[in-house]
Structure formats: structure tokens, C-alpha cells
PDB file of C-alpha atoms in Angstrom:
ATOM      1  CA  UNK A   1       0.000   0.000   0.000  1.00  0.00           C
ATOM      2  CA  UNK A   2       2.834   2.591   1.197  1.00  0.00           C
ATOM      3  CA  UNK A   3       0.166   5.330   0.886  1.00  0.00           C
ATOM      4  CA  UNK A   4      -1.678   4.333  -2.135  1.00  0.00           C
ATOM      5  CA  UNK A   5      -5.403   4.561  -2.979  1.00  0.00           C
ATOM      6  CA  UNK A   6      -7.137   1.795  -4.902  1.00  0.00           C
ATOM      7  CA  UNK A   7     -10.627   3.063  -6.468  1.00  0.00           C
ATOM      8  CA  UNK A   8     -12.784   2.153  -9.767  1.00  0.00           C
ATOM      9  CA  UNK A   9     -13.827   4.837 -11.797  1.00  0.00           C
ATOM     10  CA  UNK A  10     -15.433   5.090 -15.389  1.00  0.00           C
ATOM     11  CA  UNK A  11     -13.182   7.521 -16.726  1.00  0.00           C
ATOM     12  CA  UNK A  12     -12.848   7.481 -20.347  1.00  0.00           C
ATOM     13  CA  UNK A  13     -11.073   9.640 -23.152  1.00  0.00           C
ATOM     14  CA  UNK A  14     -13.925  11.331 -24.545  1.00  0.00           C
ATOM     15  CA  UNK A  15     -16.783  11.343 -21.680  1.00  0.00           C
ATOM     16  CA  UNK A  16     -20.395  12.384 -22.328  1.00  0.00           C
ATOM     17  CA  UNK A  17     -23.147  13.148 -19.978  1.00  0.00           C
ATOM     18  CA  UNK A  18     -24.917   9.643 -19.279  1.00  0.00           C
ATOM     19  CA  UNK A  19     -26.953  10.168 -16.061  1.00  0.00           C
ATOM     20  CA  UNK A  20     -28.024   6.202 -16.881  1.00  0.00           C
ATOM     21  CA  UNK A  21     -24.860   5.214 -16.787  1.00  0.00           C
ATOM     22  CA  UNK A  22     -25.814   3.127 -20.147  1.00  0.00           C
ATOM     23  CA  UNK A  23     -21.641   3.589 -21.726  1.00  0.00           C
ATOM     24  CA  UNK A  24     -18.635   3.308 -19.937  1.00  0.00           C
ATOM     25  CA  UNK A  25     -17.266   0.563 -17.711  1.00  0.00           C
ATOM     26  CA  UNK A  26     -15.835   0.932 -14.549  1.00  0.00           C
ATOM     27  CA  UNK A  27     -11.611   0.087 -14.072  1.00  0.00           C
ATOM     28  CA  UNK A  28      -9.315  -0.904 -11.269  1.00  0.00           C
ATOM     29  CA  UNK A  29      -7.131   2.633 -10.571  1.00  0.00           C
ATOM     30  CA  UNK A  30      -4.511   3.048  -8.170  1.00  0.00           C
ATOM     31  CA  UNK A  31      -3.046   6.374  -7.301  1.00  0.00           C
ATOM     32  CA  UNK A  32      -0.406   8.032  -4.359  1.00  0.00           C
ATOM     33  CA  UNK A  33      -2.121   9.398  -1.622  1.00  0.00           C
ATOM     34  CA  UNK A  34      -0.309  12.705  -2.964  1.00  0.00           C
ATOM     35  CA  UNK A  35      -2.653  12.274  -6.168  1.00  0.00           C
ATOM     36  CA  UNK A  36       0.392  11.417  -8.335  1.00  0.00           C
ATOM     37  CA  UNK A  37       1.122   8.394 -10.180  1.00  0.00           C
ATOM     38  CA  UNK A  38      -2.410   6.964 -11.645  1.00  0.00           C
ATOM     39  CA  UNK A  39      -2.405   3.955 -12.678  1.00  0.00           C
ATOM     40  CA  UNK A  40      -5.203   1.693 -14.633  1.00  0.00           C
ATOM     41  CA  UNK A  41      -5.097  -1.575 -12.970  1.00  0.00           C
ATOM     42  CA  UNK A  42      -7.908  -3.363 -15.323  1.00  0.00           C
ATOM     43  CA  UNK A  43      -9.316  -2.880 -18.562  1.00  0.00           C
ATOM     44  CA  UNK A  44     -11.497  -5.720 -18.722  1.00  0.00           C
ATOM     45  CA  UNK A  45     -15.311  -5.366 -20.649  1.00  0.00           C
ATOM     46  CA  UNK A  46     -18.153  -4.850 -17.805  1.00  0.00           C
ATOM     47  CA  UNK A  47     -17.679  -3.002 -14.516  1.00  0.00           C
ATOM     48  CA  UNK A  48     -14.813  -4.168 -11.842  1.00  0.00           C
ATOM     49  CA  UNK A  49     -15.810  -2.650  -8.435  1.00  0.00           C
ATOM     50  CA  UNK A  50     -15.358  -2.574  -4.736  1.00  0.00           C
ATOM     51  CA  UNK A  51     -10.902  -3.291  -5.108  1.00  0.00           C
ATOM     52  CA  UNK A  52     -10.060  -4.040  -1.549  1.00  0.00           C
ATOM     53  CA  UNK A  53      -5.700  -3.999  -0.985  1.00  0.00           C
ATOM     54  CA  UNK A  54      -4.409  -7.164   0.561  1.00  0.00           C
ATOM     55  CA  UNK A  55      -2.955  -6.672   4.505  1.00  0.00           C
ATOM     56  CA  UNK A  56       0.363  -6.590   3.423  1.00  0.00           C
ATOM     57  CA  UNK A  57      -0.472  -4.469  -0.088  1.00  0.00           C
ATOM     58  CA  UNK A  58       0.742  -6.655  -2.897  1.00  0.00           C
ATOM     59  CA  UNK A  59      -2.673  -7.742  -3.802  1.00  0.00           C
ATOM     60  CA  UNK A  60      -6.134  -6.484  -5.100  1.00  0.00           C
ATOM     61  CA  UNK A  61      -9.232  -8.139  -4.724  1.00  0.00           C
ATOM     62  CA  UNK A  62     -12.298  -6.970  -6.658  1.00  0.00           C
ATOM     63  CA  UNK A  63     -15.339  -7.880  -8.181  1.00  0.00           C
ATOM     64  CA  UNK A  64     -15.731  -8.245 -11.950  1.00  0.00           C
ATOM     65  CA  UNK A  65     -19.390  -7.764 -12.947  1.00  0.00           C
ATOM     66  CA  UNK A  66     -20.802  -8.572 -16.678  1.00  0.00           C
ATOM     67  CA  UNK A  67     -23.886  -9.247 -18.409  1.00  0.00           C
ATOM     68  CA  UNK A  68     -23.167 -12.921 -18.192  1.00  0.00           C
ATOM     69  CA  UNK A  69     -21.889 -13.689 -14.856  1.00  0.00           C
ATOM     70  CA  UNK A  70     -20.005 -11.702 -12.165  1.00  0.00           C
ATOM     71  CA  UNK A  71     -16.438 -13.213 -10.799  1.00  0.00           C
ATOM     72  CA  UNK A  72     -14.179 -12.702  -7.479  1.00  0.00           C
ATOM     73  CA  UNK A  73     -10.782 -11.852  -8.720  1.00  0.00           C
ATOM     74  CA  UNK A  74      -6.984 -10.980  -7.577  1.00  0.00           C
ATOM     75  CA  UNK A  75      -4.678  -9.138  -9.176  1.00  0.00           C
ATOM     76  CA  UNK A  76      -1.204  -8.098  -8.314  1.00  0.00           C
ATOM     77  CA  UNK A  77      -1.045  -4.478  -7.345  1.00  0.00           C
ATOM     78  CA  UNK A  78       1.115  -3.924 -10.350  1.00  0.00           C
ATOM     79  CA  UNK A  79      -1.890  -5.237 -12.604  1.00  0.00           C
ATOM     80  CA  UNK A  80      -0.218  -8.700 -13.768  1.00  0.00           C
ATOM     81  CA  UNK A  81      -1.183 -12.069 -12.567  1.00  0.00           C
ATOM     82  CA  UNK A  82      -5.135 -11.565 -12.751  1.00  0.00           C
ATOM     83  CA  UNK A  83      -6.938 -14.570 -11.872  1.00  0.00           C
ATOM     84  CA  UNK A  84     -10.753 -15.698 -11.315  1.00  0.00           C
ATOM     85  CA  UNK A  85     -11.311 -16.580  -7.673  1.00  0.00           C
ATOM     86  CA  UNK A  86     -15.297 -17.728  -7.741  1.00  0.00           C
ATOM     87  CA  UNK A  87     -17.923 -17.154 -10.353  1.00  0.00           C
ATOM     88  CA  UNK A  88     -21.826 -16.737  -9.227  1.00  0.00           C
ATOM     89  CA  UNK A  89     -24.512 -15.068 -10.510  1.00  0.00           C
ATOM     90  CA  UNK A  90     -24.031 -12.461  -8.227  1.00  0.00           C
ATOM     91  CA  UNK A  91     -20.916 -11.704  -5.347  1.00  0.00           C
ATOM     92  CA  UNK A  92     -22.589  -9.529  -3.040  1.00  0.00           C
ATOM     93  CA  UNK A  93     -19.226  -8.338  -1.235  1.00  0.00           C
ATOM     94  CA  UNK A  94     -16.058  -9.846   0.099  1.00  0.00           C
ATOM     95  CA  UNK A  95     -13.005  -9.146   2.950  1.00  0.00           C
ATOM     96  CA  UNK A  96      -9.708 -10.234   3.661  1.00  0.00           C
ATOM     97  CA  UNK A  97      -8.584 -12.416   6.190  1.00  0.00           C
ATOM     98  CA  UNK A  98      -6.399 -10.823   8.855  1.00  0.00           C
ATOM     99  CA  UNK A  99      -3.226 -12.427   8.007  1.00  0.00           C
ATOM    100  CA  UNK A 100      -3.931 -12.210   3.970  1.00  0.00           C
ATOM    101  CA  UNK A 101      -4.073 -16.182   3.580  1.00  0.00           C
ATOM    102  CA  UNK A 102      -8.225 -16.156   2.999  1.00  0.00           C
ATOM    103  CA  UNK A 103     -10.676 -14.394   1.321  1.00  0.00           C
ATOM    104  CA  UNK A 104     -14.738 -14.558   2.975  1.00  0.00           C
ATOM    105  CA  UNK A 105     -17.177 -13.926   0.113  1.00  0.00           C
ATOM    106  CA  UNK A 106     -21.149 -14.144   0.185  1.00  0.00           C
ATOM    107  CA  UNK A 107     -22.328 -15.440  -2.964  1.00  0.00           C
ATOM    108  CA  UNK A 108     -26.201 -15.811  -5.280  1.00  0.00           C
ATOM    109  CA  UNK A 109     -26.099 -19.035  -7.534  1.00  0.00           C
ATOM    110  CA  UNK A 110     -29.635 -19.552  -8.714  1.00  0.00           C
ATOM    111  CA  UNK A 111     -31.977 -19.254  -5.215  1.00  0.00           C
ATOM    112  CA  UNK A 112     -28.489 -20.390  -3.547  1.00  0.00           C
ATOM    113  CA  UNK A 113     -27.249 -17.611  -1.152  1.00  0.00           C
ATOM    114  CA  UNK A 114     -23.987 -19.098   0.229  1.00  0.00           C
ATOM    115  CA  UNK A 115     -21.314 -17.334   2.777  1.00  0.00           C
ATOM    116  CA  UNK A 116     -17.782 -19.107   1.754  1.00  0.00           C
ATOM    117  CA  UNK A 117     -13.822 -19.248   2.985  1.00  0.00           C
ATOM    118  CA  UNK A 118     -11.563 -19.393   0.441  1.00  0.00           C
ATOM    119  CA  UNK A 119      -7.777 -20.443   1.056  1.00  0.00           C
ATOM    120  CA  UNK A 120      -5.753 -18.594  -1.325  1.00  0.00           C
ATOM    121  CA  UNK A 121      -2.802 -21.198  -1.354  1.00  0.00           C
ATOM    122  CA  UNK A 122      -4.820 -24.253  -1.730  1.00  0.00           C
ATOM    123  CA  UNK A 123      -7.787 -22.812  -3.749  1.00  0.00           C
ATOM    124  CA  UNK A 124      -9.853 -25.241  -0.693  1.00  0.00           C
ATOM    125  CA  UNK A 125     -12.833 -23.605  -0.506  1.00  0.00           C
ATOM    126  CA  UNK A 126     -15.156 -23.915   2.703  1.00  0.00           C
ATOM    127  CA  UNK A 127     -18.942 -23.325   2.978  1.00  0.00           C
ATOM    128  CA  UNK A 128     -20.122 -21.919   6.015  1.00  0.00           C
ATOM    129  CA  UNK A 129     -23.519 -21.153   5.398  1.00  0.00           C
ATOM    130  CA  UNK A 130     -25.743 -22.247   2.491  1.00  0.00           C
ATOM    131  CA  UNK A 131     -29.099 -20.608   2.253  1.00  0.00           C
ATOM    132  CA  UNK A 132     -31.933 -22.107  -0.656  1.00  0.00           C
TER     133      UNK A 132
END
């Protein structure tokens, strides 16, 4: 982290008014506390939201959302090594384990709500509570 903000934002190159939010998708950014230093983290198609920084900062976590499905992912804070971490029809939020190992996630499959533990080393994941 060493004083940087992660955010998503739907900037784009030539912006129009779209109260509707109908164009545009939203990004991964990271930027210095100072403001400096901006740098796009994603540019994947849909919207990736809520980017939460690992404990010790070399991570992101975020939530990719498209038409089709919506998807947990992890990305290093430099923006290589993105990976998919749990697909559903909808992640509702997420948070980081104390120590940075795990990764809690509530999760819509269907009429499935689900509350799961993921273990980022072993990719185990662990149901806690499974709602139909």
C-alpha cells in the first residue's frame, strides 16, 4: 500500500453526460495518496468494483461484474497475474482475512445464497452457510 489509494472509476477519453450510466465501464485505478502516479489496474469489458488492498499491499481483490456472470478476482497491485477466484450469478461483497491467507465472500447461484472461505494457497474452498 505505502500510501496508495485503490478506487474504480469510469473515466474514459472522450466522456459524455450519461446520467443512466448506459456507456462506460468501470476500471481498477490506483493512485499516491499525494494524487500522483495513476495507474489503470484493469481494462477488462463490464464493470470491476469494490478493489479491496491485501494486509500486506501486494494484492487487489475486486469484483468483476458482466452481463453474463459476475467473478471474485486478484490481481497483483502492479496489474499482472489476474486470476478468477469464484464465479456466481451475483458476489454480493467480500473481505480479507487478517493475516492475507483467505478471502470470505457471500455469494447468489440460482436461489443459492452461500457465505464461503476461500484459502488462497490451496484454492480449498469452505462453505459456512448455504441458504436455498
Amino acid at each position: 500500500m505505502n500510501g496508495e489509494i485503490v478506487f474504480m472509476s469510469d473515466r474514459e477519453k472522450n466522456a459524455k453526460i450519461d446520467m443512466q450510466k448506459h456507456s462506460g465501464s468501470y476500471n481498477i485505478y490506483k493512485v499516491d495518496a499525494t494524487g500522483k502516479n495513476l495507474k489503470q489496474i484493469t481494462n477488462d469489458p463490464g464493470h470491476e468494483v469494490s478493489p479491496k488492498f491485501s494486509p500486506d499491499g501486494e494484492w487487489i481483490a475486486y469484483i468483476g461484474r458482466t452481463k453474463e456472470k459476475v467473478e471474485l478476482k486478484l490481481v497483483k497491485r502492479d496489474g499482472s497475474g489476474a486470476k478468477v477466484l469464484a464465479t456466481g450469478d451475483d458476489i454480493i461483497d467480500f473481505s480479507w482475512s487478517p493475516d492475507g491467507k483467505k478471502l470470505s465472500y457471500a455469494q447468489v447461484n440460482g436461489v443459492d445464497s452461500t457465505l464461503a472461505v476461500l484459502d488462497l494457497k490451496s484454492g480449498e474452498t469452505e462453505i459456512l452457510l448455504k441458504v436455498s
